[in-house]
Short mmCIF file of C-alpha atoms in Angstrom, two decimals:
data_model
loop_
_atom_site.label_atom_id
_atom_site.label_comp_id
_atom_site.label_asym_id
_atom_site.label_seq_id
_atom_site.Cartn_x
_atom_site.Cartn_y
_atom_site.Cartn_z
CA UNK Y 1384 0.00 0.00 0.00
CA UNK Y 1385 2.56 2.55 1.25
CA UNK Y 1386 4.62 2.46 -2.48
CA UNK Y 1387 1.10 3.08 -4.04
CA UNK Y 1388 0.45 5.80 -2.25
CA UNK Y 1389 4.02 6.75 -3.14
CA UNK Y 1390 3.14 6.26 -6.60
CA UNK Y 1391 0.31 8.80 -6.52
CA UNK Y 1392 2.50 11.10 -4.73
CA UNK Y 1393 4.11 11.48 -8.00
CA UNK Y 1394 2.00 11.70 -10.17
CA UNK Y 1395 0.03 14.60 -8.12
CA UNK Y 1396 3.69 16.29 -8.14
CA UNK Y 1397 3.01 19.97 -9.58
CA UNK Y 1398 -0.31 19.61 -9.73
CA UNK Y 1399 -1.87 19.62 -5.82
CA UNK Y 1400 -0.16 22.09 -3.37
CA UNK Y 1401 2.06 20.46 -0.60
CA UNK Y 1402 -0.41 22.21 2.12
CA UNK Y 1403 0.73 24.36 5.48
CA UNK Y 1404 1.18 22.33 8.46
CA UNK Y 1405 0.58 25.14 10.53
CA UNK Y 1406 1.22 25.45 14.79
CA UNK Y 1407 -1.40 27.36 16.60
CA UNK Y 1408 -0.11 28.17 19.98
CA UNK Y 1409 -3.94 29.20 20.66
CA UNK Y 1410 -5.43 25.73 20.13
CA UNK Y 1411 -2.42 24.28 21.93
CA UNK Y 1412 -3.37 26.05 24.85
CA UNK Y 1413 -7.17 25.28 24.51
CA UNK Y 1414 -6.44 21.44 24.10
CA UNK Y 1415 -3.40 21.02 26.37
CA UNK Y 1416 -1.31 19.51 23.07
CA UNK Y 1417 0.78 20.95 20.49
CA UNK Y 1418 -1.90 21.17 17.61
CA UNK Y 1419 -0.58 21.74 14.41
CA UNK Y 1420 -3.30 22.65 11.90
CA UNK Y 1421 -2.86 20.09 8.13
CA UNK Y 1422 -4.69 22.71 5.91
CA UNK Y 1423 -5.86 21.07 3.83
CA UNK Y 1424 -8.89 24.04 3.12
CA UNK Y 1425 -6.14 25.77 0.87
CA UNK Y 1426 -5.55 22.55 -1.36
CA UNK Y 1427 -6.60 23.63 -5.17
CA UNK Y 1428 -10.71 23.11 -5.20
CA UNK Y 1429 -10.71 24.20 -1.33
CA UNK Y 1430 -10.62 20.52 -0.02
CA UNK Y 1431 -8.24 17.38 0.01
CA UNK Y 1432 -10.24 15.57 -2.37
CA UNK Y 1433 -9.12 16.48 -5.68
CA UNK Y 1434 -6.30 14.36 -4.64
CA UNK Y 1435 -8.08 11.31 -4.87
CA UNK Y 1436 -9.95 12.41 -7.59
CA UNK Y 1437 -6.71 13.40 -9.85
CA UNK Y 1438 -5.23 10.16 -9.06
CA UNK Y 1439 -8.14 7.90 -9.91
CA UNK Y 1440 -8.89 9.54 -13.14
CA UNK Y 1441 -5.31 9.66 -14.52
CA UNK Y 1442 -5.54 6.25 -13.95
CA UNK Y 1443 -8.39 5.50 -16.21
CA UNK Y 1444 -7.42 3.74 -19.74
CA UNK Y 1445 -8.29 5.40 -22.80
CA UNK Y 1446 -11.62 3.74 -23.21
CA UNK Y 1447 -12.80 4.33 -19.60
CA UNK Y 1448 -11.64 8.06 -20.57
CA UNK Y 1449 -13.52 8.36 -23.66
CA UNK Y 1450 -16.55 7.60 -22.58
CA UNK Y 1451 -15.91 10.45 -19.50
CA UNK Y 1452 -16.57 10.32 -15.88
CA UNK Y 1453 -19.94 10.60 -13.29
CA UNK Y 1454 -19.92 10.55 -9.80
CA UNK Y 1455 -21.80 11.84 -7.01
CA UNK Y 1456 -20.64 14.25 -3.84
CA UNK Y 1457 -21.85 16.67 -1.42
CA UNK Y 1458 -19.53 19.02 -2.77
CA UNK Y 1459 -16.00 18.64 -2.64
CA UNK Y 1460 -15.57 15.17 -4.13
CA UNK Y 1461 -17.59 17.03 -6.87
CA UNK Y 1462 -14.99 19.49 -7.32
CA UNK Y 1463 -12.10 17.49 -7.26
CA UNK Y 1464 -13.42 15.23 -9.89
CA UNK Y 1465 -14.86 18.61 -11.89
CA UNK Y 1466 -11.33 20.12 -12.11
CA UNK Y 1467 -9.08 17.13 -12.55
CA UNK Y 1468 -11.43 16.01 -15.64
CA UNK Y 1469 -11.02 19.28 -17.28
CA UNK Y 1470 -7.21 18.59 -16.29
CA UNK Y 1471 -7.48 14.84 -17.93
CA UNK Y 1472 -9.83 16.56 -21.25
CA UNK Y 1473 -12.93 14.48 -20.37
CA UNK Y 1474 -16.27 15.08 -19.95
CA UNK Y 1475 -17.79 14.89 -16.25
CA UNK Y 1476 -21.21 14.07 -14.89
CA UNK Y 1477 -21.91 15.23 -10.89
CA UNK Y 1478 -24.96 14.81 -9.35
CA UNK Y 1479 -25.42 16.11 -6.25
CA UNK Y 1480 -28.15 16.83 -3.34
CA UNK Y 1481 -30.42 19.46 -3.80
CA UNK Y 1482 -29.74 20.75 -0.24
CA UNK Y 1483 -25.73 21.23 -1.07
CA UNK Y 1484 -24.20 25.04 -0.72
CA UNK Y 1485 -24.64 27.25 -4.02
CA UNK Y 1486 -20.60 27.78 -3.62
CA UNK Y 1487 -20.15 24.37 -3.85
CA UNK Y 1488 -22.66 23.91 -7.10
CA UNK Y 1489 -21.51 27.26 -9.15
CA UNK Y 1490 -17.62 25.94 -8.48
CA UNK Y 1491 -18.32 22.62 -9.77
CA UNK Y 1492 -19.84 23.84 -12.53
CA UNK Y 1493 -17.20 26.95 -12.99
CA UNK Y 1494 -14.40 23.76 -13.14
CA UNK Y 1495 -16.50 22.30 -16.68
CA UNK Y 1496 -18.91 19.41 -14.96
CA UNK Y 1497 -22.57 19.15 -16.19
CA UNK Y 1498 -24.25 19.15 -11.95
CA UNK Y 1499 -27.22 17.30 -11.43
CA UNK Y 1500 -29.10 18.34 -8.27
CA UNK Y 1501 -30.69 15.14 -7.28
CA UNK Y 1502 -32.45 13.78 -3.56
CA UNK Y 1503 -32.44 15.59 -0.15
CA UNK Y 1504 -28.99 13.44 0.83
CA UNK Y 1505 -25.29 12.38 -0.49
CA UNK Y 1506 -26.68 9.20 -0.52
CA UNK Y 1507 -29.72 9.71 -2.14
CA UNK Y 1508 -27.47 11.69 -4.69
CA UNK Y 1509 -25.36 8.80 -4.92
CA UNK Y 1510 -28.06 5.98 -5.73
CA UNK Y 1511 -29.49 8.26 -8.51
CA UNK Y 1512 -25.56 8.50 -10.05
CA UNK Y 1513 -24.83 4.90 -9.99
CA UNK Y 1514 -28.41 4.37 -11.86
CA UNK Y 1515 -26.91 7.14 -14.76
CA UNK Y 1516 -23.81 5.17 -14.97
CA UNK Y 1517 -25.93 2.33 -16.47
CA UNK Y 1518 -27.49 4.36 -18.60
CA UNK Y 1519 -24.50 6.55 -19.66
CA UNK Y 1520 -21.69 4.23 -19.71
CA UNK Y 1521 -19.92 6.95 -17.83
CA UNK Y 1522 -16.64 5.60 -15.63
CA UNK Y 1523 -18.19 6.22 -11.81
CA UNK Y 1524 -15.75 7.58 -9.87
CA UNK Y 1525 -16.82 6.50 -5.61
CA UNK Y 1526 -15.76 9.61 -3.40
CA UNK Y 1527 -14.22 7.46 -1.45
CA UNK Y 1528 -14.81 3.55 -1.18
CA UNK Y 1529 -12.37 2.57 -4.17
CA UNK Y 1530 -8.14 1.86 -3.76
CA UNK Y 1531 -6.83 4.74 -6.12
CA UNK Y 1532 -9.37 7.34 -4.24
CA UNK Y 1533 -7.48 6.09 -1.03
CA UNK Y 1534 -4.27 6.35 -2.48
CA UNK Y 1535 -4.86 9.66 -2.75
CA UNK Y 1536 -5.53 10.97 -0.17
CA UNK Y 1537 -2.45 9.21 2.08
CA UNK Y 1538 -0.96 11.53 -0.39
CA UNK Y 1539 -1.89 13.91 3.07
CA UNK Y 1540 0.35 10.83 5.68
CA UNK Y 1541 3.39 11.30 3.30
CA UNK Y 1542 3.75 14.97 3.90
CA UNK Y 1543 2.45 14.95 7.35
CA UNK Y 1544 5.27 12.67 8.12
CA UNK Y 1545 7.66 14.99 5.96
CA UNK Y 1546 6.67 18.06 7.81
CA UNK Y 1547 6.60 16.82 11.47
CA UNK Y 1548 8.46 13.39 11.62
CA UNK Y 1549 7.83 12.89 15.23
CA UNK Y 1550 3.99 13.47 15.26
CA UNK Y 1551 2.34 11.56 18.23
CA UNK Y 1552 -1.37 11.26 16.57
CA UNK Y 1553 -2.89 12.20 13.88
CA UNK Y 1554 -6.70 13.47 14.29
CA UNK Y 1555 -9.20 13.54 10.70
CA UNK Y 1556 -12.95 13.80 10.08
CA UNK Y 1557 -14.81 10.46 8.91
CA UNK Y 1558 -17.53 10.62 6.22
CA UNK Y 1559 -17.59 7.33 4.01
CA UNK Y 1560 -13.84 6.82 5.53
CA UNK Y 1561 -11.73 7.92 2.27
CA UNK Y 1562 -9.61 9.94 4.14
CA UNK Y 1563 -8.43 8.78 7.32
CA UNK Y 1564 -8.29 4.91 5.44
CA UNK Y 1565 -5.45 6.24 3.31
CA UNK Y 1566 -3.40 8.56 6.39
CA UNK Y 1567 -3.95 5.45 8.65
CA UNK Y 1568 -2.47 3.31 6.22
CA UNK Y 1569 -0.08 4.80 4.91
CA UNK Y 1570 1.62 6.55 8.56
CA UNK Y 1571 0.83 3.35 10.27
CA UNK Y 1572 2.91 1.48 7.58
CA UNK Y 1573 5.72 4.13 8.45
CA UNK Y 1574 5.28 4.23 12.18
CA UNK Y 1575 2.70 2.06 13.97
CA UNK Y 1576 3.02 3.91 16.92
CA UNK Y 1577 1.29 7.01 15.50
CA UNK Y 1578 -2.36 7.17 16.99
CA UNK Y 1579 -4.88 8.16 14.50
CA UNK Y 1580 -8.44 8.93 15.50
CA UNK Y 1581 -11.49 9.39 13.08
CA UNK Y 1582 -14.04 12.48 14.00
CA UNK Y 1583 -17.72 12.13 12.89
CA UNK Y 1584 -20.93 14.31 13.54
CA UNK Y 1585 -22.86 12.65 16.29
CA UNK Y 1586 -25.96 13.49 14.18
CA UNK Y 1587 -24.61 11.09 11.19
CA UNK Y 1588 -21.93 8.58 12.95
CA UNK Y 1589 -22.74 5.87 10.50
CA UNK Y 1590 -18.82 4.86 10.58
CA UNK Y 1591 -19.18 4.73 14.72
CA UNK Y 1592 -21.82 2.49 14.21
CA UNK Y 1593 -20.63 -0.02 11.47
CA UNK Y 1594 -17.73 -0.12 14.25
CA UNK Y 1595 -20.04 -1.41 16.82
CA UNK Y 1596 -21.73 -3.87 14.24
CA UNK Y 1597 -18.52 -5.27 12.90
CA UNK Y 1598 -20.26 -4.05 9.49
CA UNK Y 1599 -20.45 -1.17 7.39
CA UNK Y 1600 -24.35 -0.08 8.05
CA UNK Y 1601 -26.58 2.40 6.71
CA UNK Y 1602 -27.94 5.05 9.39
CA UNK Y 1603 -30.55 7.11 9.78
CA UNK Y 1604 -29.20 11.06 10.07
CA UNK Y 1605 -31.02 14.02 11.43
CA UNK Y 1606 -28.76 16.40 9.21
CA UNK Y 1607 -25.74 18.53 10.43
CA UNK Y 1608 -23.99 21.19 9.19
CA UNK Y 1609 -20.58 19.28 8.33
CA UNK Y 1610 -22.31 18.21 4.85
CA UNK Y 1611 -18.74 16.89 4.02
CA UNK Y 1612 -18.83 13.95 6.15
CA UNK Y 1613 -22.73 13.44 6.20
CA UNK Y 1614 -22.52 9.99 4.90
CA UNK Y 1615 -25.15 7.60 6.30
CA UNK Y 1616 -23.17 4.28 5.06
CA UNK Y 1617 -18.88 3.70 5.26
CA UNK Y 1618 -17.90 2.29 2.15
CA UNK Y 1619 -16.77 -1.65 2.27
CA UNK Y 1620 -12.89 -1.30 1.63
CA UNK Y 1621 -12.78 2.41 4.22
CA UNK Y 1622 -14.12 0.03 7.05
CA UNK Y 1623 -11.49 -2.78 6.44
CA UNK Y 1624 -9.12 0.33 7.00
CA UNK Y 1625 -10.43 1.91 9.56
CA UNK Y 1626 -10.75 -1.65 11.69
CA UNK Y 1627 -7.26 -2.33 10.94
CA UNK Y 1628 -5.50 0.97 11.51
CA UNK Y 1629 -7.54 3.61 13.45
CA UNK Y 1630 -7.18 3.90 16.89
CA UNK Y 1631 -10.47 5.17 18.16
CA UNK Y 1632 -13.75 7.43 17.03
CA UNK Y 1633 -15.68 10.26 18.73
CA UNK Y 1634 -18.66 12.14 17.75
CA UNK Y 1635 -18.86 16.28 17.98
CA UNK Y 1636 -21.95 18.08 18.24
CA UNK Y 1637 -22.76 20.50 15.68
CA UNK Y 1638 -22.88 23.27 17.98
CA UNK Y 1639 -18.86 22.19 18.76
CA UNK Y 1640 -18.45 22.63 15.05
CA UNK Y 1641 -20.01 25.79 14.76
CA UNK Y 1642 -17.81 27.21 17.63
CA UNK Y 1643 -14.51 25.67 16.24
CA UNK Y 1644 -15.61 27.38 12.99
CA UNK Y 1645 -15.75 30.40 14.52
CA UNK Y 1646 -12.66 30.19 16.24
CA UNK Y 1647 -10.62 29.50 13.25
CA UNK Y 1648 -12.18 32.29 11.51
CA UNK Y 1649 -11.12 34.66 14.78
CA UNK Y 1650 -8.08 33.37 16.00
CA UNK Y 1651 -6.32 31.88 12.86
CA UNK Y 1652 -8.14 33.71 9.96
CA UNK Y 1653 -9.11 30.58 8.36
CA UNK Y 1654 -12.70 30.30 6.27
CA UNK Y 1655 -13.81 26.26 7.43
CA UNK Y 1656 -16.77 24.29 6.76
CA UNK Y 1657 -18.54 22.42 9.13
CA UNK Y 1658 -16.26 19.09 7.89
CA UNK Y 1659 -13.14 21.07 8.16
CA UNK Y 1660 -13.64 22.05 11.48
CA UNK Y 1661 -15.13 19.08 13.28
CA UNK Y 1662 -11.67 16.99 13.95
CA UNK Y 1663 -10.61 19.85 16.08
CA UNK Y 1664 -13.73 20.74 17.38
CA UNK Y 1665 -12.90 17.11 19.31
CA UNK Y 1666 -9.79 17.80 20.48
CA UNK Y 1667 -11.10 21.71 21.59
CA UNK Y 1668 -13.73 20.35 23.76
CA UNK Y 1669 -11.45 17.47 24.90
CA UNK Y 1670 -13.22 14.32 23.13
CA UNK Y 1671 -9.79 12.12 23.04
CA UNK Y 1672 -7.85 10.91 25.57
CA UNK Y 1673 -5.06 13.20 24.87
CA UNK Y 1674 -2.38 15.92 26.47
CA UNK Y 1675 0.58 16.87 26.14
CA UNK Y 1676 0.96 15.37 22.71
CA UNK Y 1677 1.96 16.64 19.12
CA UNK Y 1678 -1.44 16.27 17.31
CA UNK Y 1679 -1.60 17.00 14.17
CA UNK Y 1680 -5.83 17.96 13.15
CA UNK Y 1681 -6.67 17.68 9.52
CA UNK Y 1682 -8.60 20.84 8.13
CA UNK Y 1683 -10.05 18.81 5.43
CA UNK Y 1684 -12.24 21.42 3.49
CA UNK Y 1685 -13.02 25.35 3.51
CA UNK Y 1686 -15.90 25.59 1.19
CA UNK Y 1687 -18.75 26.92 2.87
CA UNK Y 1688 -21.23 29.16 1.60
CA UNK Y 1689 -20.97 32.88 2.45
CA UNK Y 1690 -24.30 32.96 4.04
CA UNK Y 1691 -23.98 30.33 6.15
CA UNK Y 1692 -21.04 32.00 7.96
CA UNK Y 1693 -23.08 34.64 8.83
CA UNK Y 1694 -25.27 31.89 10.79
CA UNK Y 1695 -21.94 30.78 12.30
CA UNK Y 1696 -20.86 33.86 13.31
CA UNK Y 1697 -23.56 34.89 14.93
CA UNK Y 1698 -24.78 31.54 16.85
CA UNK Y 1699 -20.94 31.41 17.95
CA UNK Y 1700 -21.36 34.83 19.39
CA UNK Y 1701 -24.82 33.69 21.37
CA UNK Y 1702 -22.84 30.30 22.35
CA UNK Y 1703 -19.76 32.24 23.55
CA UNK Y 1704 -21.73 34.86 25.47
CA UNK Y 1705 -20.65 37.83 23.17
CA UNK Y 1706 -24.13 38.54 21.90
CA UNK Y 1707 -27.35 39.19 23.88
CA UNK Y 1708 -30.79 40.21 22.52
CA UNK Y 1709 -33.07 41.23 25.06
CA UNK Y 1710 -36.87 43.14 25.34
CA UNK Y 1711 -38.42 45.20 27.81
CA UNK Y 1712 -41.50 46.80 28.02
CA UNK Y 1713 -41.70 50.55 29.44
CA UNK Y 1714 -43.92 53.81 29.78
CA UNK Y 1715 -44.10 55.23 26.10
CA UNK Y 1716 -42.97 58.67 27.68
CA UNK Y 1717 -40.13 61.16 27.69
CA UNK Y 1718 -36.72 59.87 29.67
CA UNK Y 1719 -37.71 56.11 29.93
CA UNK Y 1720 -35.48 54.87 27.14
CA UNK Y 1721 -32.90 56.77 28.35
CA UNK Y 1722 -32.60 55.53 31.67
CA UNK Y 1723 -32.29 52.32 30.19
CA UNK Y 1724 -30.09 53.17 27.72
CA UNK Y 1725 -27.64 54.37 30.54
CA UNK Y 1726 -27.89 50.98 32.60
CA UNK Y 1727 -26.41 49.46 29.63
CA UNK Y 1728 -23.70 51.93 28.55
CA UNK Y 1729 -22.45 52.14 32.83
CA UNK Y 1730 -22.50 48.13 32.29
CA UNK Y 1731 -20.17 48.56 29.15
CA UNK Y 1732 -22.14 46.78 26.53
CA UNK Y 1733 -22.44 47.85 22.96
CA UNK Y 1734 -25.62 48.30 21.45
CA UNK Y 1735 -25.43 47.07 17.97
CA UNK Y 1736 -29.45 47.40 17.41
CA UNK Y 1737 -32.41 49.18 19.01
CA UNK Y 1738 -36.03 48.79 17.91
CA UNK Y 1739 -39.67 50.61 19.87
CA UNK Y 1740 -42.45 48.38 19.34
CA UNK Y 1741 -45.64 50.22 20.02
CA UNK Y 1742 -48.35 48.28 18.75
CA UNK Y 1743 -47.80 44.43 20.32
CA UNK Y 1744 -50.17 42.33 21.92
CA UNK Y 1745 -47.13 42.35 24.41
CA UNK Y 1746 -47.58 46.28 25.16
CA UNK Y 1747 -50.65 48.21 26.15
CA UNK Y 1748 -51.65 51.91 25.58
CA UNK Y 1749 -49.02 53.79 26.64
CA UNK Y 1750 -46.54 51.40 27.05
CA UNK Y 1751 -43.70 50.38 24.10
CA UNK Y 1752 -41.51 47.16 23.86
CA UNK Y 1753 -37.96 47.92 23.52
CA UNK Y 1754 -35.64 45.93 21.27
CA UNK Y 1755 -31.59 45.68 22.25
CA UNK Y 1756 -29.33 43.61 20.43
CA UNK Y 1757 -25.97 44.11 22.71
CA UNK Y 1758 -22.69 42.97 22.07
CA UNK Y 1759 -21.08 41.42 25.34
CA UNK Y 1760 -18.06 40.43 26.70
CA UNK Y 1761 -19.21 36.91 28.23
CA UNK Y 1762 -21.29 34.62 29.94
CA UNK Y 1763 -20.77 37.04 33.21
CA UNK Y 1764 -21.24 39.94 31.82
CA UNK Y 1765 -24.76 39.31 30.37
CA UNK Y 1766 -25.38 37.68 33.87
CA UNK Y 1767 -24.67 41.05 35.24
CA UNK Y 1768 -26.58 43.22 32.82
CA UNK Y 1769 -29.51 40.97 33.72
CA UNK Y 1770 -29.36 41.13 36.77
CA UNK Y 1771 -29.13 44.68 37.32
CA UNK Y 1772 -31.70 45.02 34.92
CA UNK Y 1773 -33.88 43.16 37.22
CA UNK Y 1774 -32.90 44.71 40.15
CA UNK Y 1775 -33.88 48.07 38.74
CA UNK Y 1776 -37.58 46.94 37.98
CA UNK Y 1777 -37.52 46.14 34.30
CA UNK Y 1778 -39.01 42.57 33.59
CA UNK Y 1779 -36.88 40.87 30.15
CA UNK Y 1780 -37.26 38.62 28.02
CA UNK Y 1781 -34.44 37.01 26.30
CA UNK Y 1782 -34.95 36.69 22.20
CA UNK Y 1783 -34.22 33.84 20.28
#
């Protein structure tokens, strides 16, 4: 395995970047290791998977070329196999969920693929693709349950081990398994005594439970916003890989994502998905049985639509106590709101928004609701603003 994945190497020489392995003395402090960030968000297509993708369509003979490519992804896969096929000169064939980010469609479509947007799920996508095949001809190319996809990606455990030879674990998301099967194998190969741990959403941990089962099994998901590894069934040939070389999987919570997104986008200046973020979200909120160790977290992706991080950014604010949104109900008369408005400015809060809401089955003649959005420090400092709010008479009501 390891001189295949050598092999590939090669022959993505010049054409995939050799991404930062980046120290963060931040999330060292937060996790009690030495975390050094594999960014993997900068690779060409924003995610590690046009390194599979390149590798297995290169591979293709002329007649498997010829009659071009299809495959099926929540995004990135789709990318990956959208640019290296213009690469290559053949036509490719993506379908993908309707539900998937806009980026992620108008990219895969910018790099020359023909999208399909087809089901509510990657795996409803990917049942409709493998039906086209049979009808196309086209060569389906798996996102991740096939050897030269694999290959690929331990493309990621060669530089790893390049960049910090003396790396004590190695921590990667898990969709369908893709990626972690090929760094397991290949650093294992290198140095068995490197720990690698997979990282799935707890809302879709369908590699967690094929684990348990001693079988890759299809599970039912409730959604999450790490579309990347949403992946209700491991692929046959990830699980062998994963039950031979990974150490141990944990499960994040999607509000652990959406902090650790936010984090990297404060601390390290680093646009993540969900996907991207979620192996690090473990080790932030102390999921692995770890300290004191060089970790190295794999940021596997960084396209995320625009509009979502504006949902991220603001839920991370509620979740870190930097954002309040409050109403209060007082006399509609001269003074009032400034009274109030002085409470909050001797408390030190920014007021970012301010709305009067006269007519409101919540207000009666003479009265108005009063609308603050506040920017706060903390979890104790909107203790203390409601608190003195309360002690000075004014009955609130925190807004969703």
């Amino acid at each position: 395995m390891i001189n295949n994945i050598k092999h590939a190497q090669a022959r993505l020489a010049g054409v995939v970047h050799q991404t930062p392995l980046d120290f963060s003395s931040t999330f060292t402090e937060l996790s009690h290791n030495n975390i050094y960030l594999k960014l993997e968000n900068l690779q060409k297509t924003g995610s590690f998977k046009v390194r599979g993708a390149y590798h297995k369509i290169t591979s293709l003979n002329n007649k498997e070329k010829q009659h071009g490519v299809i495959a099926a992804s929540a995004g990135n896969h789709a990318q990956g196999v959208a640019y290296s096929s213009s690469q290559a000169g053949i036509s490719s064939t993506i379908v993908m969920p309707e539900g998937a980010p806009l980026a992620k469609i108008q990219a895969t479509r910018n790099y020359g693929a023909d999208v399909i947007l087809h089901g509510d799920t990657f795996d409803d996508a990917l049942e409709y693709a493998k039906q086209l095949q049979v009808e196309t001809n086209r060569t389906f190319i798996h996102p991740f349950d096939d050897d030269k996809i694999i290959e690929g990606q331990g493309t990621i455990g060669l530089e790893i081990l390049t960049q910090l030879s003396d790396v004590d674990a190695i921590v990667c998301p898990i969709g369908g398994g893709g990626l972690i099967a090929g760094i397991a194998a290949t650093v294992k190969s290198v140095n068995p005594n490197i720990n690698v741990y997979g990282v799935q959403a707890d809302s879709c941990a369908s590699m967690v439970t094929s684990m348990q089962k001693k079988s890759p099994v299809k599970i039912h998901s409730t959604g999450t916003i790490a579309d990347g590894i949403a992946v209700k069934r491991p692929g046959e040939k990830t699980f062998a890989y994963v039950q031979k070389y990974v150490d141990d999987i944990v499960t994040v919570k999607d509000i652990e994502i959406s902090r650790t997104m936010l984090y990297l986008l404060e601390r390290n200046k680093l646009l993540v998905e969900g996907s991207g973020a979620a192996a690090l979200a473990a080790l932030l909120n102390h999921k692995l049985n770890l300290n004191g160790k060089k970790v190295v977290t794999i940021v596997s992706g960084g396209n995320v639509d625009i509009n979502f991080v504006s949902r991220i950014i603001e839920n991370g604010l509620i979740e870190a106590g930097r954002y309040l949104s409050l109403s209060t109900v007082v006399p509609d008369k001269p003074g009032f709101l400034n009274q109030l408005l002085n409470i909050i400015a001797d408390l030190q809060a920014n007021i970012i928004t301010i709305n009067h809401q006269r007519i409101s089955t919540k207000v009666l003649p003479g009265q108005t609701e009063i609308q603050l959005s506040l920017e706060t420090k903390d979890d104790a400092h909107i203790e203390k603003i409601e608190k003195r709010l309360l002690s000075e008479g004014y009955v609130i009501t925190r807004n969703q």
